Coordinates of N, CA and C in Angstrom, one line a residue:
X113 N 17.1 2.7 -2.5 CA 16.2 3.3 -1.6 C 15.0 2.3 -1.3
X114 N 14.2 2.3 0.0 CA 13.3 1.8 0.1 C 12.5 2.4 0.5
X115 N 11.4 2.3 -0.2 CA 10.0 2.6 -0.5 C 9.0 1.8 0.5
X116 N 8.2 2.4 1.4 CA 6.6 2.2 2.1 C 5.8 2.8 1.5
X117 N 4.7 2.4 1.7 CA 3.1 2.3 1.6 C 2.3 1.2 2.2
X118 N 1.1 2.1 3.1 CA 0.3 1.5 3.8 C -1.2 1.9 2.6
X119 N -1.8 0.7 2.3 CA -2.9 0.9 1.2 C -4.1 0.4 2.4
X120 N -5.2 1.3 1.9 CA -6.4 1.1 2.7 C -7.1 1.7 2.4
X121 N -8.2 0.9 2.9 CA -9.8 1.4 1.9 C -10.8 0.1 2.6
X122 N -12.5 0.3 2.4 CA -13.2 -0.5 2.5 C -12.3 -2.4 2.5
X123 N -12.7 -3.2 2.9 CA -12.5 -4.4 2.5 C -13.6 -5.2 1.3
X124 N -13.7 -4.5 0.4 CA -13.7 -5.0 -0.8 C -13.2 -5.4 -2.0
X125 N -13.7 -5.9 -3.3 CA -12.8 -6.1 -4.7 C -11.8 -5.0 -5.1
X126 N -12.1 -4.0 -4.9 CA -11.1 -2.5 -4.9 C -10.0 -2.4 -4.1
X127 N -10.3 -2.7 -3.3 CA -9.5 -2.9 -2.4 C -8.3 -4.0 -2.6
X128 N -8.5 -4.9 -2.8 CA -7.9 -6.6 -3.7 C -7.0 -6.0 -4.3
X129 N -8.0 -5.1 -5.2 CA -7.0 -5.1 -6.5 C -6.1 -4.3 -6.9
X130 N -6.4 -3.2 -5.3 CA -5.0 -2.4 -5.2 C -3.9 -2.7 -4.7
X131 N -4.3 -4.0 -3.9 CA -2.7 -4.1 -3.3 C -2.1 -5.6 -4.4
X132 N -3.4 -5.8 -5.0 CA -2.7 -7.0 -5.7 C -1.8 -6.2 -7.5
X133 N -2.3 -4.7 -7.5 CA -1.6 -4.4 -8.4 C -0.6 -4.0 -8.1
X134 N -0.2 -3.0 -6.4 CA 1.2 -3.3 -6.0 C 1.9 -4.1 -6.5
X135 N 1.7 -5.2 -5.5 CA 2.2 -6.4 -6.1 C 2.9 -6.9 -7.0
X136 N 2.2 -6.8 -8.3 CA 2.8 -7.0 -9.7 C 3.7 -5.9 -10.1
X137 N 3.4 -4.6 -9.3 CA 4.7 -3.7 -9.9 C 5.5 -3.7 -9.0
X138 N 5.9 -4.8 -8.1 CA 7.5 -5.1 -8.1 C 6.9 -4.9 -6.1
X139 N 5.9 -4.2 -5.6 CA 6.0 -4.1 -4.0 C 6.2 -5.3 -3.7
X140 N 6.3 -5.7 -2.1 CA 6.0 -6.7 -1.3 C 5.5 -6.4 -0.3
X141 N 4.5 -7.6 0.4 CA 4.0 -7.3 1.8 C 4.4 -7.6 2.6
X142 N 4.3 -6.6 3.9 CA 5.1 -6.0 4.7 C 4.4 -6.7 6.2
X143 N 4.7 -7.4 7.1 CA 3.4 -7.8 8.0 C 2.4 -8.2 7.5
X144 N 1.0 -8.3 8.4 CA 0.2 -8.8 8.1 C -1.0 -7.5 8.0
X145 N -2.1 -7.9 7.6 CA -3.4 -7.2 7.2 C -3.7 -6.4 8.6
X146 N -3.9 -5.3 8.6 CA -4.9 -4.6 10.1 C -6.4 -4.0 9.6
X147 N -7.2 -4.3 10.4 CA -8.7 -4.6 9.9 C -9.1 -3.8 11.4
X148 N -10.6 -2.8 10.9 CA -11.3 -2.1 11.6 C -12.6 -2.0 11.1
X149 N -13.4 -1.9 12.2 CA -14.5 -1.5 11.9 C -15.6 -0.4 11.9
X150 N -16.4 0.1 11.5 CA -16.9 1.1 11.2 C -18.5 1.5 11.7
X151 N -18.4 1.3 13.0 CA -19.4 1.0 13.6 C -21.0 2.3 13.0
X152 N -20.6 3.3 12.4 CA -21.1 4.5 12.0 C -21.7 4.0 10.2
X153 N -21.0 3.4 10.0 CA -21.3 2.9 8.9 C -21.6 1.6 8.3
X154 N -21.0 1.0 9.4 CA -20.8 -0.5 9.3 C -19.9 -1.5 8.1
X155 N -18.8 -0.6 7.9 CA -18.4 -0.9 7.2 C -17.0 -1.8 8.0
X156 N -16.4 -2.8 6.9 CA -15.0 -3.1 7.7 C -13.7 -2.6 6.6
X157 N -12.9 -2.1 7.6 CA -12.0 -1.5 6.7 C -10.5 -2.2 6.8
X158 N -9.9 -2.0 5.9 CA -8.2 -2.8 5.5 C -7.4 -2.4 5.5
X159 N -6.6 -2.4 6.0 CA -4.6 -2.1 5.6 C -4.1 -3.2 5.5
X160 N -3.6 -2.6 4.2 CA -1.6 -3.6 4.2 C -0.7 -2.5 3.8
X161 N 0.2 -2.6 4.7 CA 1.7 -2.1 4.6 C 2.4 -3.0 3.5
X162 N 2.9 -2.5 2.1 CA 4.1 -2.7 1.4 C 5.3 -2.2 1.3
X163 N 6.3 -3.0 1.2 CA 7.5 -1.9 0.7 C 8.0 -2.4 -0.6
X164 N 9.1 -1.9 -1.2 CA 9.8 -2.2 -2.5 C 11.3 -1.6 -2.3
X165 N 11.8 -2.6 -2.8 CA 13.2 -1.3 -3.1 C 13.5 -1.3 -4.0
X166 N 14.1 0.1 -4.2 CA 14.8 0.5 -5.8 C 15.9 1.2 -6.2
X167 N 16.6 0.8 -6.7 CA 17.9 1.0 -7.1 C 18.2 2.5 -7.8
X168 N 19.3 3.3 -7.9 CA 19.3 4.1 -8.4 C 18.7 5.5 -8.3
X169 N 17.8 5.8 -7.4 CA 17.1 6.7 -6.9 C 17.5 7.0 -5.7
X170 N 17.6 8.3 -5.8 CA 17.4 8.9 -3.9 C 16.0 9.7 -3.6
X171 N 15.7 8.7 -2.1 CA 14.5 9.2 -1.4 C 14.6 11.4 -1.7
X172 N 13.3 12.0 -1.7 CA 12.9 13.2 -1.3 C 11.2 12.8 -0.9
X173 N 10.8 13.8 -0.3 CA 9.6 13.6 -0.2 C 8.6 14.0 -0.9
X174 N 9.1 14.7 -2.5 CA 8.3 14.9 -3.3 C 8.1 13.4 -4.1
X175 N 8.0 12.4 -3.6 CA 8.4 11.0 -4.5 C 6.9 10.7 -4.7
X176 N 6.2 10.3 -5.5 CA 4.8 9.8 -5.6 C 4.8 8.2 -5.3
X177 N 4.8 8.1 -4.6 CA 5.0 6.4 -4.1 C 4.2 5.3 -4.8
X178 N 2.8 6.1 -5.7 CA 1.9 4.5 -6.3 C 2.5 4.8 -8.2
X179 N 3.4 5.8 -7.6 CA 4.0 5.7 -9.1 C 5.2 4.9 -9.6
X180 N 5.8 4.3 -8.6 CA 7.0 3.0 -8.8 C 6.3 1.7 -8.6

């Protein structure tokens, strides 16, 4: 089965280190970064789309996705 997730949050170290802990459990990145701004707050904000695939499992949509 293959597995998406789009991770997003502020563009800060929290941020880093959630897609960089995807990463190590096995995601990959999917396209490139999409960035916004937050003109109310002024903040700038991040996405990355990952996917993963995994063997042996069938999709439902009860699946917790930041648990693989």
């Amino acid at each position: 089965m293959k597995l998406y997730r789009f991770i997003t949050g502020p563009d800060d170290s929290q941020f880093c280190h959630r897609v960089t802990a995807a990463l190590n459990k096995g995601w990959q990145l999917h396209g490139t970064p999409a960035y916004t701004f937050n003109a109310a707050t002024g903040t700038l904000h991040c996405g990355q789309a990952v996917m993963k695939e995994v063997e042996g499992v069938d999709y439902t949509p009860e699946i917790r996705l930041g648990e693989y």
